[in-house]
Each structure stands twice: as structure tokens, then as C-alpha cells.
């Protein structure tokens, strides 16, 4: 608990540094939102509710400060003076305002936060990618003359589990997807869980047969064996036939082979699941860059969950 507390605390201080740099503010501009003062300050902290029950609303808003800037105290917020706001529990914000009475922090402005930096590949890496893509495009279109030297776009597939219906474990949808990725020479294949869904009726009951190719006796098979037989085997086939592909595996909180069943999740064990070297097994959520494209991925619908707790 103390380690988790320190990480949450450090995150507030990291955001304070980002806000200070982004808005070019002196150290004197920042203060403790919980301390009584008529001077206007900028306070950085985490949005929370004064109650553990019920939806966040304007009357229950509090700002949780870090140990360094506010001794970790929570102070009620009054947001009547700002024309619009969009807040949810856990959001880190920079607020300009005053605490004249010592009872609450009156917010006059919500300061904007800087965007994440864009992806940046080295020129040498870009040249390598472009040469490979051009050669692939030329071989596929060798009978027609190119009108421009532009590189063909990245061919990226994105799919979300489960990859089989509730009535069977054939994973026909996964096989069709992998066949399409092979046919079109996909550059990247992003697969988000669940793969072996804990809510699948057959998996929940244990009443199913392994493929005929499996050498593991059914009475001794583990869920990792099932994953290797039903998921890893077709993925390995794709990797052998299309060595240039990058496959990204994102777990789900409903994955039967995941050790970490709450969100956020650590990554699955690639070697344990016998996944090929072309597989990048990542966390849930994760931020990736594909050449110059930055993508944030989560198999949990956190946007819907935040919307349910949003105070607007």
C-alpha cells in the first residue's frame, strides 16, 4: 500500500513539473490548495469524491494534493466560477484559484495540460521501412509504372476478443483473421483479449476437447496448454509464413491465463505461452508507436467507465 501511495503521489508532482514547463510559471505561482490564503495560486492534484458511494457531482468534488505540495490533504472544490469543466475521479488537474476561508478552494480556471510528444523515428529507421515497403509495392505492381515515389501505407489489422462463439472453441474468427493478414501481407496485427475468456461456457465448465494435434493428455492439460493449442499454434503458423509481421498481444481482465485480473494489467508471459518472437506481448493499457503513428490501446472500456463517473 505504501508503494502504491508513493507512485500516486509522485504522479501529481510529475504533472506539476509538466504544467510549470508548459505554462512557463515560476515556483512562486504554485501553492497548497488546503492552506488559507487570499492570494491566487496554482494547485496541482487529483480529482476525488468526498464520499466512497454515489456518482461524482459538483457538491462532492475534492482535490487530493501530494505530500510535497499539500501534505496529502484533500480540500473541497467550488467550481461555480468556471463556465465549463469535465472531471472524473483520478484525473490529475492544475487549478488556478484561492482558498480565502480555509474551508474550500474556489476554482477560477482549469489550466490546460501539454499533449504527449509525437512519435519520432530516426531517419535511418524510416529509410529502412520505406525501402522494404517500396520493394513490396513494386513486386506487387511490377507491370505498371508508379506515378509517384510515395511509400505504400502501413497495413495494420486490429481485432478484439473473444475470437470464438459461446457454442464452441473452434476459434474460426481468429483463423479467418490470420488468413486475411497473411493474404494481404500485414505489417502489424494487434490482438486484444480476451483470448481464453473466463466467461465462455465451455471454458467455465471444463467440458471440451483439445485439438487432435495436441499431445497433452486431457486430464493433465492446464489452461496454458489450451492457450498453446488453440491460440499460439495458429499464430505461430502465421509468423512462419509471414516473418516480417509484428504481432501485438494485449491481455484482458477476462483472460483465463492472466495472473493479474484487475486493470491495469501486466503483460502475459510470451515463453510460457509459446508465442513466436514476432509477438510483442504488452501491458493493458499500453501506448505504442507504429512508425510515426501513436496508438493508445486498452481491452477494458475505461472510457465508458469514466463517462459513468463524469462530473460535467
mmCIF file with all atom_site columns, N, CA, C and O in Angstrom, residues 18-50:
data_model
loop_
_atom_site.group_PDB
_atom_site.id
_atom_site.type_symbol
_atom_site.label_atom_id
_atom_site.label_alt_id
_atom_site.label_comp_id
_atom_site.label_asym_id
_atom_site.label_entity_id
_atom_site.label_seq_id
_atom_site.pdbx_PDB_ins_code
_atom_site.Cartn_x
_atom_site.Cartn_y
_atom_site.Cartn_z
_atom_site.occupancy
_atom_site.B_iso_or_equiv
_atom_site.pdbx_formal_charge
_atom_site.auth_seq_id
_atom_site.auth_comp_id
_atom_site.auth_asym_id
_atom_site.auth_atom_id
_atom_site.pdbx_PDB_model_num
ATOM 1   N N  . UNK A 1 18 ? 5.294   19.264 -15.417 1.00 0.00 ? 18 UNK A N  1
ATOM 2   C CA . UNK A 1 18 ? 4.834   19.434 -16.793 1.00 0.00 ? 18 UNK A CA 1
ATOM 3   C C  . UNK A 1 18 ? 4.056   20.744 -16.962 1.00 0.00 ? 18 UNK A C  1
ATOM 4   O O  . UNK A 1 18 ? 4.246   21.475 -17.937 1.00 0.00 ? 18 UNK A O  1
ATOM 5   N N  . UNK A 1 19 ? 3.184   21.032 -16.006 1.00 0.00 ? 19 UNK A N  1
ATOM 6   C CA . UNK A 1 19 ? 2.385   22.254 -16.065 1.00 0.00 ? 19 UNK A CA 1
ATOM 7   C C  . UNK A 1 19 ? 3.284   23.487 -15.964 1.00 0.00 ? 19 UNK A C  1
ATOM 8   O O  . UNK A 1 19 ? 3.119   24.463 -16.697 1.00 0.00 ? 19 UNK A O  1
ATOM 9   N N  . UNK A 1 20 ? 4.257   23.441 -15.077 1.00 0.00 ? 20 UNK A N  1
ATOM 10  C CA . UNK A 1 20 ? 5.165   24.568 -14.895 1.00 0.00 ? 20 UNK A CA 1
ATOM 11  C C  . UNK A 1 20 ? 5.949   24.857 -16.166 1.00 0.00 ? 20 UNK A C  1
ATOM 12  O O  . UNK A 1 20 ? 6.088   26.018 -16.584 1.00 0.00 ? 20 UNK A O  1
ATOM 13  N N  . UNK A 1 21 ? 6.433   23.811 -16.811 1.00 0.00 ? 21 UNK A N  1
ATOM 14  C CA . UNK A 1 21 ? 7.192   23.983 -18.046 1.00 0.00 ? 21 UNK A CA 1
ATOM 15  C C  . UNK A 1 21 ? 6.295   24.444 -19.185 1.00 0.00 ? 21 UNK A C  1
ATOM 16  O O  . UNK A 1 21 ? 6.668   25.331 -19.964 1.00 0.00 ? 21 UNK A O  1
ATOM 17  N N  . UNK A 1 22 ? 5.090   23.869 -19.288 1.00 0.00 ? 22 UNK A N  1
ATOM 18  C CA . UNK A 1 22 ? 4.170   24.168 -20.387 1.00 0.00 ? 22 UNK A CA 1
ATOM 19  C C  . UNK A 1 22 ? 3.689   25.616 -20.336 1.00 0.00 ? 22 UNK A C  1
ATOM 20  O O  . UNK A 1 22 ? 3.570   26.281 -21.376 1.00 0.00 ? 22 UNK A O  1
ATOM 21  N N  . UNK A 1 23 ? 3.410   26.120 -19.135 1.00 0.00 ? 23 UNK A N  1
ATOM 22  C CA . UNK A 1 23 ? 2.873   27.478 -18.989 1.00 0.00 ? 23 UNK A CA 1
ATOM 23  C C  . UNK A 1 23 ? 3.939   28.500 -18.569 1.00 0.00 ? 23 UNK A C  1
ATOM 24  O O  . UNK A 1 23 ? 3.605   29.671 -18.352 1.00 0.00 ? 23 UNK A O  1
ATOM 25  N N  . UNK A 1 24 ? 5.191   28.020 -18.444 1.00 0.00 ? 24 UNK A N  1
ATOM 26  C CA . UNK A 1 24 ? 6.306   28.901 -18.073 1.00 0.00 ? 24 UNK A CA 1
ATOM 27  C C  . UNK A 1 24 ? 5.998   29.657 -16.784 1.00 0.00 ? 24 UNK A C  1
ATOM 28  O O  . UNK A 1 24 ? 6.071   30.888 -16.707 1.00 0.00 ? 24 UNK A O  1
ATOM 29  N N  . UNK A 1 25 ? 5.666   28.913 -15.724 1.00 0.00 ? 25 UNK A N  1
ATOM 30  C CA . UNK A 1 25 ? 5.281   29.503 -14.443 1.00 0.00 ? 25 UNK A CA 1
ATOM 31  C C  . UNK A 1 25 ? 6.451   29.440 -13.457 1.00 0.00 ? 25 UNK A C  1
ATOM 32  O O  . UNK A 1 25 ? 7.195   28.449 -13.431 1.00 0.00 ? 25 UNK A O  1
ATOM 33  N N  . UNK A 1 26 ? 6.621   30.466 -12.635 1.00 0.00 ? 26 UNK A N  1
ATOM 34  C CA . UNK A 1 26 ? 7.666   30.414 -11.595 1.00 0.00 ? 26 UNK A CA 1
ATOM 35  C C  . UNK A 1 26 ? 7.234   29.508 -10.446 1.00 0.00 ? 26 UNK A C  1
ATOM 36  O O  . UNK A 1 26 ? 6.043   29.196 -10.296 1.00 0.00 ? 26 UNK A O  1
ATOM 37  N N  . UNK A 1 27 ? 8.185   29.114 -9.615  1.00 0.00 ? 27 UNK A N  1
ATOM 38  C CA . UNK A 1 27 ? 7.856   28.266 -8.462  1.00 0.00 ? 27 UNK A CA 1
ATOM 39  C C  . UNK A 1 27 ? 6.857   28.944 -7.540  1.00 0.00 ? 27 UNK A C  1
ATOM 40  O O  . UNK A 1 27 ? 6.018   28.284 -6.907  1.00 0.00 ? 27 UNK A O  1
ATOM 41  N N  . UNK A 1 28 ? 6.941   30.274 -7.455  1.00 0.00 ? 28 UNK A N  1
ATOM 42  C CA . UNK A 1 28 ? 6.072   31.024 -6.543  1.00 0.00 ? 28 UNK A CA 1
ATOM 43  C C  . UNK A 1 28 ? 4.604   30.982 -6.956  1.00 0.00 ? 28 UNK A C  1
ATOM 44  O O  . UNK A 1 28 ? 3.719   31.318 -6.167  1.00 0.00 ? 28 UNK A O  1
ATOM 45  N N  . UNK A 1 29 ? 4.324   30.576 -8.208  1.00 0.00 ? 29 UNK A N  1
ATOM 46  C CA . UNK A 1 29 ? 2.931   30.535 -8.665  1.00 0.00 ? 29 UNK A CA 1
ATOM 47  C C  . UNK A 1 29 ? 2.165   29.369 -8.048  1.00 0.00 ? 29 UNK A C  1
ATOM 48  O O  . UNK A 1 29 ? 0.934   29.390 -8.006  1.00 0.00 ? 29 UNK A O  1
ATOM 49  N N  . UNK A 1 30 ? 2.865   28.354 -7.559  1.00 0.00 ? 30 UNK A N  1
ATOM 50  C CA . UNK A 1 30 ? 2.223   27.159 -7.026  1.00 0.00 ? 30 UNK A CA 1
ATOM 51  C C  . UNK A 1 30 ? 2.078   27.262 -5.513  1.00 0.00 ? 30 UNK A C  1
ATOM 52  O O  . UNK A 1 30 ? 2.882   27.917 -4.834  1.00 0.00 ? 30 UNK A O  1
ATOM 53  N N  . UNK A 1 31 ? 1.049   26.620 -5.001  1.00 0.00 ? 31 UNK A N  1
ATOM 54  C CA . UNK A 1 31 ? 0.817   26.655 -3.561  1.00 0.00 ? 31 UNK A CA 1
ATOM 55  C C  . UNK A 1 31 ? -0.009  25.481 -3.098  1.00 0.00 ? 31 UNK A C  1
ATOM 56  O O  . UNK A 1 31 ? -0.374  24.589 -3.881  1.00 0.00 ? 31 UNK A O  1
ATOM 57  N N  . UNK A 1 32 ? -0.326  25.499 -1.806  1.00 0.00 ? 32 UNK A N  1
ATOM 58  C CA . UNK A 1 32 ? -1.098  24.449 -1.167  1.00 0.00 ? 32 UNK A CA 1
ATOM 59  C C  . UNK A 1 32 ? -2.569  24.841 -1.182  1.00 0.00 ? 32 UNK A C  1
ATOM 60  O O  . UNK A 1 32 ? -2.969  25.821 -0.553  1.00 0.00 ? 32 UNK A O  1
ATOM 61  N N  . UNK A 1 33 ? -3.394  24.075 -1.898  1.00 0.00 ? 33 UNK A N  1
ATOM 62  C CA . UNK A 1 33 ? -4.818  24.401 -2.013  1.00 0.00 ? 33 UNK A CA 1
ATOM 63  C C  . UNK A 1 33 ? -5.540  24.293 -0.679  1.00 0.00 ? 33 UNK A C  1
ATOM 64  O O  . UNK A 1 33 ? -6.592  24.910 -0.493  1.00 0.00 ? 33 UNK A O  1
ATOM 65  N N  . UNK A 1 34 ? -4.977  23.538 0.263   1.00 0.00 ? 34 UNK A N  1
ATOM 66  C CA . UNK A 1 34 ? -5.638  23.349 1.557   1.00 0.00 ? 34 UNK A CA 1
ATOM 67  C C  . UNK A 1 34 ? -5.318  24.461 2.553   1.00 0.00 ? 34 UNK A C  1
ATOM 68  O O  . UNK A 1 34 ? -5.956  24.544 3.599   1.00 0.00 ? 34 UNK A O  1
ATOM 69  N N  . UNK A 1 35 ? -4.328  25.313 2.244   1.00 0.00 ? 35 UNK A N  1
ATOM 70  C CA . UNK A 1 35 ? -3.935  26.382 3.166   1.00 0.00 ? 35 UNK A CA 1
ATOM 71  C C  . UNK A 1 35 ? -4.749  27.650 2.910   1.00 0.00 ? 35 UNK A C  1
ATOM 72  O O  . UNK A 1 35 ? -4.959  28.035 1.757   1.00 0.00 ? 35 UNK A O  1
ATOM 73  N N  . UNK A 1 36 ? -5.187  28.303 3.988   1.00 0.00 ? 36 UNK A N  1
ATOM 74  C CA . UNK A 1 36 ? -5.965  29.537 3.858   1.00 0.00 ? 36 UNK A CA 1
ATOM 75  C C  . UNK A 1 36 ? -5.086  30.675 3.355   1.00 0.00 ? 36 UNK A C  1
ATOM 76  O O  . UNK A 1 36 ? -4.015  30.945 3.890   1.00 0.00 ? 36 UNK A O  1
ATOM 77  N N  . UNK A 1 37 ? -5.527  31.354 2.297   1.00 0.00 ? 37 UNK A N  1
ATOM 78  C CA . UNK A 1 37 ? -4.788  32.480 1.734   1.00 0.00 ? 37 UNK A CA 1
ATOM 79  C C  . UNK A 1 37 ? -5.688  33.226 0.759   1.00 0.00 ? 37 UNK A C  1
ATOM 80  O O  . UNK A 1 37 ? -6.497  32.625 0.054   1.00 0.00 ? 37 UNK A O  1
ATOM 81  N N  . UNK A 1 38 ? -5.542  34.543 0.730   1.00 0.00 ? 38 UNK A N  1
ATOM 82  C CA . UNK A 1 38 ? -6.303  35.346 -0.233  1.00 0.00 ? 38 UNK A CA 1
ATOM 83  C C  . UNK A 1 38 ? -5.569  35.475 -1.565  1.00 0.00 ? 38 UNK A C  1
ATOM 84  O O  . UNK A 1 38 ? -6.127  35.996 -2.529  1.00 0.00 ? 38 UNK A O  1
ATOM 85  N N  . UNK A 1 39 ? -4.325  35.023 -1.612  1.00 0.00 ? 39 UNK A N  1
ATOM 86  C CA . UNK A 1 39 ? -3.534  35.104 -2.845  1.00 0.00 ? 39 UNK A CA 1
ATOM 87  C C  . UNK A 1 39 ? -3.942  33.981 -3.800  1.00 0.00 ? 39 UNK A C  1
ATOM 88  O O  . UNK A 1 39 ? -4.197  32.846 -3.388  1.00 0.00 ? 39 UNK A O  1
ATOM 89  N N  . UNK A 1 40 ? -3.978  34.331 -5.089  1.00 0.00 ? 40 UNK A N  1
ATOM 90  C CA . UNK A 1 40 ? -4.307  33.329 -6.100  1.00 0.00 ? 40 UNK A CA 1
ATOM 91  C C  . UNK A 1 40 ? -3.100  32.436 -6.362  1.00 0.00 ? 40 UNK A C  1
ATOM 92  O O  . UNK A 1 40 ? -1.976  32.932 -6.522  1.00 0.00 ? 40 UNK A O  1
ATOM 93  N N  . UNK A 1 41 ? -3.322  31.148 -6.388  1.00 0.00 ? 41 UNK A N  1
ATOM 94  C CA . UNK A 1 41 ? -2.244  30.179 -6.612  1.00 0.00 ? 41 UNK A CA 1
ATOM 95  C C  . UNK A 1 41 ? -2.675  29.173 -7.677  1.00 0.00 ? 41 UNK A C  1
ATOM 96  O O  . UNK A 1 41 ? -3.839  29.122 -8.071  1.00 0.00 ? 41 UNK A O  1
ATOM 97  N N  . UNK A 1 42 ? -1.706  28.380 -8.122  1.00 0.00 ? 42 UNK A N  1
ATOM 98  C CA . UNK A 1 42 ? -1.988  27.228 -8.981  1.00 0.00 ? 42 UNK A CA 1
ATOM 99  C C  . UNK A 1 42 ? -1.778  25.979 -8.133  1.00 0.00 ? 42 UNK A C  1
ATOM 100 O O  . UNK A 1 42 ? -0.718  25.804 -7.526  1.00 0.00 ? 42 UNK A O  1
ATOM 101 N N  . UNK A 1 43 ? -2.799  25.151 -8.064  1.00 0.00 ? 43 UNK A N  1
ATOM 102 C CA . UNK A 1 43 ? -2.734  23.911 -7.280  1.00 0.00 ? 43 UNK A CA 1
ATOM 103 C C  . UNK A 1 43 ? -2.863  22.723 -8.226  1.00 0.00 ? 43 UNK A C  1
ATOM 104 O O  . UNK A 1 43 ? -3.762  22.686 -9.062  1.00 0.00 ? 43 UNK A O  1
ATOM 105 N N  . UNK A 1 44 ? -1.965  21.756 -8.084  1.00 0.00 ? 44 UNK A N  1
ATOM 106 C CA . UNK A 1 44 ? -1.993  20.540 -8.893  1.00 0.00 ? 44 UNK A CA 1
ATOM 107 C C  . UNK A 1 44 ? -2.337  19.368 -7.986  1.00 0.00 ? 44 UNK A C  1
ATOM 108 O O  . UNK A 1 44 ? -1.740  19.197 -6.924  1.00 0.00 ? 44 UNK A O  1
ATOM 109 N N  . UNK A 1 45 ? -3.335  18.588 -8.394  1.00 0.00 ? 45 UNK A N  1
ATOM 110 C CA . UNK A 1 45 ? -3.743  17.453 -7.577  1.00 0.00 ? 45 UNK A CA 1
ATOM 111 C C  . UNK A 1 45 ? -4.651  16.515 -8.343  1.00 0.00 ? 45 UNK A C  1
ATOM 112 O O  . UNK A 1 45 ? -4.866  16.659 -9.545  1.00 0.00 ? 45 UNK A O  1
ATOM 113 N N  . UNK A 1 46 ? -5.201  15.559 -7.618  1.00 0.00 ? 46 UNK A N  1
ATOM 114 C CA . UNK A 1 46 ? -6.036  14.515 -8.222  1.00 0.00 ? 46 UNK A CA 1
ATOM 115 C C  . UNK A 1 46 ? -7.493  14.714 -7.797  1.00 0.00 ? 46 UNK A C  1
ATOM 116 O O  . UNK A 1 46 ? -7.786  14.923 -6.623  1.00 0.00 ? 46 UNK A O  1
ATOM 117 N N  . UNK A 1 47 ? -8.389  14.625 -8.782  1.00 0.00 ? 47 UNK A N  1
ATOM 118 C CA . UNK A 1 47 ? -9.815  14.755 -8.508  1.00 0.00 ? 47 UNK A CA 1
ATOM 119 C C  . UNK A 1 47 ? -10.301 13.508 -7.765  1.00 0.00 ? 47 UNK A C  1
ATOM 120 O O  . UNK A 1 47 ? -9.984  12.376 -8.137  1.00 0.00 ? 47 UNK A O  1
ATOM 121 N N  . UNK A 1 48 ? -11.089 13.734 -6.725  1.00 0.00 ? 48 UNK A N  1
ATOM 122 C CA . UNK A 1 48 ? -11.671 12.625 -5.964  1.00 0.00 ? 48 UNK A CA 1
ATOM 123 C C  . UNK A 1 48 ? -13.039 13.064 -5.450  1.00 0.00 ? 48 UNK A C  1
ATOM 124 O O  . UNK A 1 48 ? -13.467 14.204 -5.668  1.00 0.00 ? 48 UNK A O  1
ATOM 125 N N  . UNK A 1 49 ? -13.724 12.149 -4.783  1.00 0.00 ? 49 UNK A N  1
ATOM 126 C CA . UNK A 1 49 ? -15.037 12.438 -4.215  1.00 0.00 ? 49 UNK A CA 1
ATOM 127 C C  . UNK A 1 49 ? -14.944 12.395 -2.695  1.00 0.00 ? 49 UNK A C  1
ATOM 128 O O  . UNK A 1 49 ? -14.143 11.627 -2.132  1.00 0.00 ? 49 UNK A O  1
ATOM 129 N N  . UNK A 1 50 ? -15.760 13.209 -2.029  1.00 0.00 ? 50 UNK A N  1
ATOM 130 C CA . UNK A 1 50 ? -15.747 13.204 -0.566  1.00 0.00 ? 50 UNK A CA 1
ATOM 131 C C  . UNK A 1 50 ? -16.531 12.029 0.008   1.00 0.00 ? 50 UNK A C  1
ATOM 132 O O  . UNK A 1 50 ? -16.606 11.856 1.223   1.00 0.00 ? 50 UNK A O  1
#
